[in-house]
Coordinates of C-alpha atoms and ligand atoms in Angstrom, one line a residue:
M14 CA 27.8 -16.7 5.8
I15 CA 26.5 -14.6 2.8
L16 CA 25.8 -16.5 -0.6
V17 CA 25.5 -14.4 -3.6
S18 CA 23.8 -15.4 -6.9
L19 CA 23.5 -13.3 -10.0
N20 CA 20.2 -13.4 -12.1
K21 CA 19.6 -12.1 -15.5
Y22 CA 17.4 -9.2 -14.3
T23 CA 18.2 -8.8 -10.6
K24 CA 21.0 -9.3 -8.1
K25 CA 19.8 -11.7 -5.4
T26 CA 21.7 -11.9 -2.4
K27 CA 21.1 -15.1 0.0
F28 CA 21.6 -14.4 3.6
M29 CA 21.8 -16.9 6.5
Y30 CA 18.0 -15.5 7.6
N31 CA 14.9 -15.0 5.9
S32 CA 11.9 -13.0 7.2
K33 CA 8.5 -14.6 7.1
I34 CA 5.2 -12.9 7.9
T35 CA 4.0 -14.4 11.2
G36 CA 1.2 -12.2 11.9
L37 CA -1.3 -9.9 9.9
G38 CA -4.1 -7.5 11.0
F39 CA -6.2 -4.9 9.6
Y40 CA -8.7 -2.1 10.7
V41 CA -11.1 0.0 8.8
P42 CA -13.6 2.5 10.3
D43 CA -17.4 1.3 10.5
N44 CA -18.6 4.1 8.2
V45 CA -19.4 3.1 4.8
V46 CA -19.6 5.7 2.3
T47 CA -21.4 4.3 -1.0
N48 CA -21.1 5.7 -4.3
D49 CA -24.7 7.1 -4.0
D50 CA -23.4 9.0 -0.9
L51 CA -20.7 10.5 -3.0
A52 CA -23.3 11.5 -5.7
K53 CA -25.0 13.6 -3.1
M54 CA -21.9 15.6 -2.5
M55 CA -20.5 15.9 -6.1
D56 CA -21.5 15.5 -9.7
T57 CA -20.7 11.8 -10.1
N58 CA -22.7 8.7 -10.2
D59 CA -22.6 5.0 -9.1
E60 CA -22.4 3.9 -12.7
W61 CA -19.2 5.9 -13.6
I62 CA -17.5 4.9 -10.4
Q63 CA -18.0 1.2 -10.9
E64 CA -17.3 1.2 -14.6
R65 CA -14.0 3.0 -14.4
T66 CA -12.7 1.8 -11.0
G67 CA -14.8 -1.1 -9.8
I68 CA -15.3 0.4 -6.6
K69 CA -18.7 0.1 -4.8
E70 CA -18.0 1.8 -1.5
R71 CA -15.2 2.8 1.0
R72 CA -14.6 3.6 4.3
W73 CA -14.3 7.1 5.6
I74 CA -13.5 8.0 9.1
P75 CA -16.5 10.0 10.5
E76 CA -16.6 13.3 11.7
G77 CA -15.8 13.4 15.7
S78 CA -13.8 9.8 15.6
E79 CA -10.7 9.7 17.0
D80 CA -9.0 7.8 14.3
S81 CA -6.2 8.8 12.2
S82 CA -3.4 7.0 10.4
S83 CA -1.5 6.3 13.4
V84 CA -4.6 5.4 15.5
M85 CA -5.8 2.9 13.0
G86 CA -2.2 1.8 12.4
A87 CA -2.0 0.9 16.0
K88 CA -5.3 -1.0 15.9
A89 CA -4.1 -3.2 13.0
A90 CA -0.7 -3.8 14.9
R91 CA -2.3 -5.0 17.7
I92 CA -4.1 -7.8 15.9
A93 CA -1.1 -8.6 14.1
I94 CA 1.3 -8.8 17.1
E95 CA -1.3 -11.1 18.8
R96 CA -1.7 -13.4 15.7
A97 CA 2.0 -13.5 15.4
G98 CA 2.1 -15.1 19.1
L99 CA 4.3 -12.2 20.2
T100 CA 3.8 -9.3 22.6
K101 CA 4.7 -5.6 22.2
D102 CA 8.0 -6.2 24.0
D103 CA 9.2 -8.6 21.2
I104 CA 9.3 -6.2 18.5
D105 CA 12.6 -4.9 17.6
F106 CA 11.6 -2.0 15.1
I107 CA 8.6 -0.3 13.6
V108 CA 8.1 0.6 9.9
F109 CA 5.3 2.9 9.2
A110 CA 4.2 3.5 5.4
T111 CA 1.8 6.4 4.9
L112 CA 1.3 9.5 2.8
S113 CA -1.2 10.9 5.2
P114 CA 0.7 11.2 8.4
D115 CA -1.0 12.7 11.5
F116 CA 1.6 15.4 11.4
Y117 CA 4.1 16.9 9.1
F118 CA 6.7 15.8 11.8
P119 CA 7.2 13.7 13.8
G120 CA 6.2 10.6 11.7
C121 CA 3.7 8.1 12.7
G122 CA 6.1 5.1 13.5
V123 CA 7.0 7.2 16.9
Q124 CA 3.5 7.3 17.6
I125 CA 3.1 3.6 17.4
Q126 CA 6.0 3.2 20.0
E127 CA 4.1 5.3 22.3
M128 CA 0.5 4.1 21.7
L129 CA 1.5 0.4 21.9
D130 CA 3.6 1.2 24.9
M131 CA 6.7 -0.6 23.5
R132 CA 10.4 -0.6 24.2
T133 CA 12.1 2.5 22.8
V134 CA 12.9 0.7 19.5
G135 CA 13.7 2.5 16.5
A136 CA 10.8 3.8 14.1
I137 CA 10.8 5.0 10.8
D138 CA 8.2 6.3 8.4
V139 CA 8.3 5.3 4.8
R140 CA 7.0 7.9 2.2
N141 CA 6.3 5.9 -0.8
Q142 CA 2.4 6.2 -1.4
C143 CA 0.9 3.2 -3.1
S144 CA 4.1 1.4 -2.9
G145 CA 4.7 2.1 0.7
F146 CA 3.7 -1.2 2.2
V147 CA 6.0 -2.9 -0.5
Y148 CA 8.8 -0.5 0.4
G149 CA 8.0 -1.0 4.1
L150 CA 8.1 -4.9 3.7
S151 CA 11.6 -4.5 1.9
V152 CA 13.1 -2.4 4.6
A153 CA 11.8 -4.9 7.4
D154 CA 13.1 -7.8 5.3
Q155 CA 16.6 -6.4 5.0
F156 CA 16.9 -5.9 8.8
I157 CA 16.0 -9.3 9.5
K158 CA 18.1 -10.9 6.6
T159 CA 21.3 -9.1 8.1
G160 CA 20.5 -10.5 11.4
M161 CA 20.1 -7.3 13.2
Y162 CA 16.5 -7.7 14.3
K163 CA 14.2 -10.7 14.8
N164 CA 10.8 -9.0 14.8
V165 CA 9.8 -6.2 12.8
L166 CA 6.3 -4.4 12.7
V167 CA 5.4 -3.1 9.4
I168 CA 2.3 -0.8 9.1
G169 CA 0.5 0.8 6.2
A170 CA -2.3 3.2 7.0
E171 CA -4.0 6.1 5.5
F172 CA -6.4 8.8 6.6
H173 CA -7.3 10.0 3.0
S174 CA -11.1 11.4 3.7
G175 CA -9.7 14.4 5.8
G176 CA -7.7 15.9 2.9
L177 CA -9.9 15.2 -0.2
D178 CA -11.8 17.7 -2.4
K179 CA -15.3 16.9 -1.9
T180 CA -16.7 19.2 -4.5
D181 CA -17.3 18.6 -8.3
R182 CA -13.9 20.0 -8.7
G183 CA -12.2 16.7 -6.9
R184 CA -14.4 14.3 -8.5
G185 CA -11.7 12.5 -10.5
V186 CA -9.6 11.9 -7.5
T187 CA -11.9 11.8 -4.3
V188 CA -14.0 8.9 -5.5
I189 CA -11.3 6.4 -5.7
F190 CA -9.8 6.9 -2.1
G191 CA -10.7 5.2 1.2
D192 CA -9.3 5.0 4.8
G193 CA -7.8 2.0 6.7
A194 CA -4.9 0.5 8.0
G195 CA -3.3 -3.0 7.6
A196 CA -0.3 -4.5 9.6
A197 CA 2.2 -7.4 9.4
V198 CA 4.7 -8.9 11.7
L199 CA 8.0 -10.2 10.0
S200 CA 10.1 -12.7 11.9
R201 CA 13.3 -14.3 11.4
T202 CA 13.5 -17.9 10.1
E203 CA 16.5 -20.0 9.3
D204 CA 14.7 -21.6 6.6
N205 CA 16.1 -19.9 3.3
N206 CA 13.3 -21.3 1.2
K207 CA 10.4 -19.7 3.0
G208 CA 9.1 -16.4 3.6
I209 CA 10.3 -13.4 1.7
L210 CA 12.4 -14.6 -1.2
S211 CA 13.0 -11.3 -2.8
T212 CA 11.8 -7.6 -3.1
H213 CA 12.2 -5.3 -6.0
L214 CA 12.0 -1.5 -5.6
H215 CA 12.0 1.3 -8.3
S216 CA 11.3 5.0 -8.7
E217 CA 11.1 7.6 -11.5
G218 CA 10.9 11.0 -9.8
K219 CA 10.6 12.8 -13.4
H220 CA 6.8 12.0 -12.9
A221 CA 6.5 13.4 -9.4
N222 CA 4.1 16.0 -10.6
E223 CA 1.5 13.6 -12.2
L224 CA 0.4 12.5 -8.7
I225 CA 1.1 14.9 -5.9
V226 CA -0.3 16.8 -3.0
A227 CA 1.9 20.0 -3.6
A228 CA 1.1 21.8 -0.2
P229 CA 1.4 22.5 2.7
S230 CA 5.1 22.2 2.1
I231 CA 8.2 24.2 2.9
K232 CA 7.9 25.7 -0.5
H233 CA 4.4 26.6 -0.2
W234 CA 3.6 27.1 3.4
V235 CA 0.4 27.8 5.3
P236 CA 0.6 31.4 6.0
E237 CA 1.3 31.9 2.3
I238 CA -1.8 29.9 1.4
L239 CA -4.0 31.8 4.0
E240 CA -2.6 35.1 2.9
A241 CA -3.4 34.4 -0.7
N242 CA -6.8 33.4 0.3
D243 CA -7.3 32.0 -3.2
E244 CA -10.2 29.6 -3.3
N245 CA -9.0 28.5 -6.7
D246 CA -5.6 27.2 -5.0
E247 CA -6.0 23.3 -5.3
S248 CA -2.5 22.6 -4.3
Y249 CA -3.3 21.2 -1.1
F250 CA -5.6 18.5 -2.4
P251 CA -4.4 15.6 -4.6
Y252 CA -3.8 16.0 -7.9
M253 CA -3.6 12.9 -10.3
N254 CA -3.1 12.9 -14.0
G255 CA -5.4 9.8 -13.9
T256 CA -4.8 8.5 -17.6
F257 CA -1.1 9.0 -17.5
V258 CA -0.9 7.2 -14.3
F259 CA -3.1 4.5 -15.5
K260 CA -1.0 3.8 -18.4
H261 CA 2.4 3.7 -16.6
A262 CA 0.8 1.5 -13.9
I263 CA 0.0 -1.4 -16.1
V264 CA 3.4 -1.4 -17.6
R265 CA 5.1 -1.1 -14.2
F266 CA 3.1 -3.7 -12.5
H267 CA 3.9 -6.2 -15.3
E268 CA 7.6 -5.3 -15.4
V269 CA 8.3 -5.7 -11.7
I270 CA 6.2 -9.0 -11.3
V271 CA 8.4 -10.4 -13.9
E272 CA 11.4 -9.1 -12.5
G273 CA 10.5 -10.7 -9.2
L274 CA 9.5 -14.1 -10.7
Q275 CA 12.6 -14.4 -12.7
A276 CA 15.0 -13.5 -9.7
N277 CA 13.3 -16.6 -8.3
N278 CA 13.2 -18.9 -11.3
L279 CA 9.4 -18.8 -11.1
E280 CA 6.8 -18.5 -13.9
A281 CA 3.4 -16.9 -13.8
K282 CA 1.7 -20.3 -13.3
D283 CA 3.6 -20.9 -10.2
I284 CA 1.6 -17.7 -8.7
N285 CA -0.7 -19.1 -6.0
L286 CA -1.8 -15.6 -5.2
L287 CA -1.0 -12.1 -6.7
I288 CA -2.0 -9.3 -4.5
P289 CA -1.8 -6.1 -6.4
H290 CA -2.1 -2.7 -4.9
Q291 CA -5.7 -1.8 -5.0
A292 CA -5.6 1.3 -7.1
N293 CA -8.1 0.4 -9.8
L294 CA -9.9 -2.9 -10.5
R295 CA -9.3 -2.3 -14.2
I296 CA -5.6 -2.0 -13.5
S297 CA -5.7 -5.4 -11.6
Q298 CA -7.7 -7.1 -14.4
F299 CA -5.3 -5.9 -16.9
V300 CA -2.4 -7.5 -15.1
Q301 CA -4.3 -10.6 -14.4
K302 CA -5.0 -11.0 -18.1
K303 CA -1.5 -10.2 -19.1
F304 CA -0.2 -13.2 -17.0
G305 CA -3.1 -15.5 -17.7
L306 CA -4.1 -15.9 -14.1
S307 CA -7.3 -17.3 -13.1
D308 CA -9.7 -15.7 -10.7
D309 CA -8.4 -17.8 -7.9
Q310 CA -4.7 -16.5 -8.5
I311 CA -5.6 -13.0 -7.9
Y312 CA -7.1 -11.2 -4.7
N313 CA -8.9 -8.0 -5.1
N314 CA -11.1 -6.1 -2.4
I315 CA -11.0 -2.6 -4.0
M316 CA -14.9 -2.9 -4.4
Q317 CA -15.3 -2.7 -0.6
Y318 CA -12.5 -0.5 0.3
G319 CA -11.4 1.6 -2.5
N320 CA -7.7 2.8 -2.9
T321 CA -6.3 2.9 0.7
T322 CA -2.8 3.5 -0.8
A323 CA 0.0 2.3 1.8
A324 CA -2.8 0.1 3.4
S325 CA -4.2 -1.4 0.5
I326 CA -2.1 -4.6 -0.1
A327 CA -1.9 -4.9 4.0
I328 CA -5.5 -4.9 4.2
A329 CA -5.8 -7.3 1.0
L330 CA -3.4 -9.8 2.3
T331 CA -4.9 -10.0 5.8
E332 CA -8.4 -10.5 4.2
A333 CA -7.1 -13.1 1.8
W334 CA -5.4 -15.0 4.7
E335 CA -8.3 -14.7 6.9
L336 CA -10.3 -16.3 4.1
G337 CA -8.1 -19.2 3.7
K338 CA -6.8 -18.3 0.2
I339 CA -3.1 -18.8 1.3
K340 CA -1.6 -22.1 2.5
D341 CA 1.8 -23.4 3.5
N342 CA 4.3 -23.1 0.7
D343 CA 2.1 -21.0 -1.5
I344 CA 3.9 -18.5 -3.7
V345 CA 2.4 -15.2 -2.9
V346 CA 3.3 -12.0 -5.0
L347 CA 2.6 -8.6 -3.9
A348 CA 3.0 -5.7 -6.5
A349 CA 2.4 -1.9 -6.3
F350 CA 2.6 1.2 -8.2
G351 CA 1.9 4.8 -7.1
S352 CA 3.0 8.2 -6.9
G353 CA 6.6 9.3 -7.2
F354 CA 6.4 7.4 -9.6
T355 CA 7.4 4.5 -7.5
W356 CA 6.8 0.5 -7.8
G357 CA 7.8 -2.7 -6.6
S358 CA 7.1 -6.1 -5.9
V359 CA 7.6 -8.9 -3.0
I360 CA 8.0 -12.6 -3.8
I361 CA 7.0 -14.8 -0.9
R362 CA 6.8 -18.5 -0.2
W363 CA 4.3 -18.8 2.6
Ligands
ACO3 N1 -17.8 10.9 -11.9 C1 -18.3 11.2 -13.0 N2 -17.5 11.7 -14.2 C2 -16.3 11.6 -13.9 C3 -15.6 11.5 -12.4 C4 -16.4 11.1 -11.7 N3 -16.1 10.8 -10.5 N4 -14.3 11.9 -12.7 C5 -14.1 12.3 -14.0 N5 -14.9 12.0 -14.7 C6 -15.2 12.4 -16.1 C7 -14.0 13.4 -16.6 O1 -14.5 15.1 -16.3 C8 -14.1 13.2 -17.9 O2 -15.3 13.8 -18.7 P1 -14.7 14.6 -20.1 O3 -14.6 13.3 -21.0 O4 -16.1 15.2 -20.3 O5 -13.5 15.5 -19.9 C9 -14.6 11.5 -17.8 O6 -15.1 11.2 -16.8 C10 -13.1 10.8 -18.3 O7 -12.1 11.0 -17.3 P2 -10.7 10.4 -17.1 O8 -10.1 11.1 -16.2 O9 -10.2 10.3 -18.5 O10 -11.3 8.9 -16.6 P3 -10.4 7.6 -16.6 O11 -11.1 6.7 -17.4 O12 -9.1 8.0 -16.8 O13 -10.7 7.3 -15.0 C11 -9.3 7.2 -12.9 C12 -10.0 8.0 -13.9 C13 -10.5 6.2 -12.5 C14 -8.8 7.9 -11.9 C15 -8.2 6.4 -13.8 O14 -7.5 7.2 -14.6 C16 -7.3 5.7 -13.0 O15 -7.5 4.7 -12.3 N6 -5.8 6.0 -12.9 C17 -4.8 5.3 -12.1 C18 -4.9 5.4 -10.6 C19 -3.7 5.0 -10.0 O16 -3.4 3.9 -10.4 N7 -3.2 5.6 -9.1 C20 -2.1 5.5 -8.5 C21 -2.1 5.0 -6.9 S1 -2.8 6.3 -6.3 C22 -1.2 6.9 -5.3 O17 -0.2 6.7 -5.5 C23 -1.6 8.0 -4.2

């Protein structure tokens, strides 16, 4: 039975099942890198980083560690599966969101299947950068809502530190990124009023070049880079037009949260907890102010972890849940914006 209801902003389809988050977990490397540590590598300082981004420290995988996006993702996933009261054999599908996969191909999802010794379930990688976890939840939600799968594992993980430009040249980008992973298990519920109420996804590819790692790619392949031996070639480091991205982020965050609220006949005052993607504390504060939310209605942890991209919402959601900030029936809103540009929101009744 499928009920369809139309809304002013978005089409919302009501299915027989909803998906709800039954398990959460996260993992970050032990190695803490402070702003003062960064100041020893490049021309930056604690005051600038804190004032512009709110970040005090981040975790970077130390040299010699076996951690990678998939390894960290597996660590977070084990916790999430256990907390869901399930075993790896109960998982029907894997969704892995990352911009820093271990390999160009195959993706990290299949590595999770192997590392967790799972059945030969399907596994896909989602390549939507900072919006990756929101996109991943949406993909998982659709599979559960249609009745195809019962339990889907969604992972967001990033190994940024291995690919950053740690010289003065890279300071505008490098200081914001951290490593880590978060995971959620989504399970079927027959209660239509609980769990993921709706998801809202968007993209605008004309801005792809404003936040990009351009190489190596099929267009700009490794032998070509090596042959050119051009130390000024920055194409394999992340490039970000920070101010441009910032300006778009604050508009899109607002838009997509409004879209999600309206689709569910909710208002900002109904939000019990907003977890924005942790891109910049100033962006989160702007969004908080725009919706008139109190400090208790928003959760930020960028101060400790930096921007962990596809992992950031998963880590923050897990941490907020562990701290008892999410209660039964709470309206929890997740929202993200990032490279692509891509953006999205998830509206949950816990
Ligand atoms: N330390 C000290 N000075 C610095 C640093 C640094 N680490 N980085 C840049 N500066 C300098 C610049 O050179 C510039 O100096 P100038 O005025 O002499 O030219 C000055 O500081 C200001 O630089 P801006 O780039 O204008 O700084 P801004 O205030 O815009 O902050 C930041 C930069 C933090 C990156 C901000 O623009 C931002 O957060 N943008 C949005 C990020 C985001 O949302 N990304 C999306 C998700 S990421 C993803 O999807 C992968």
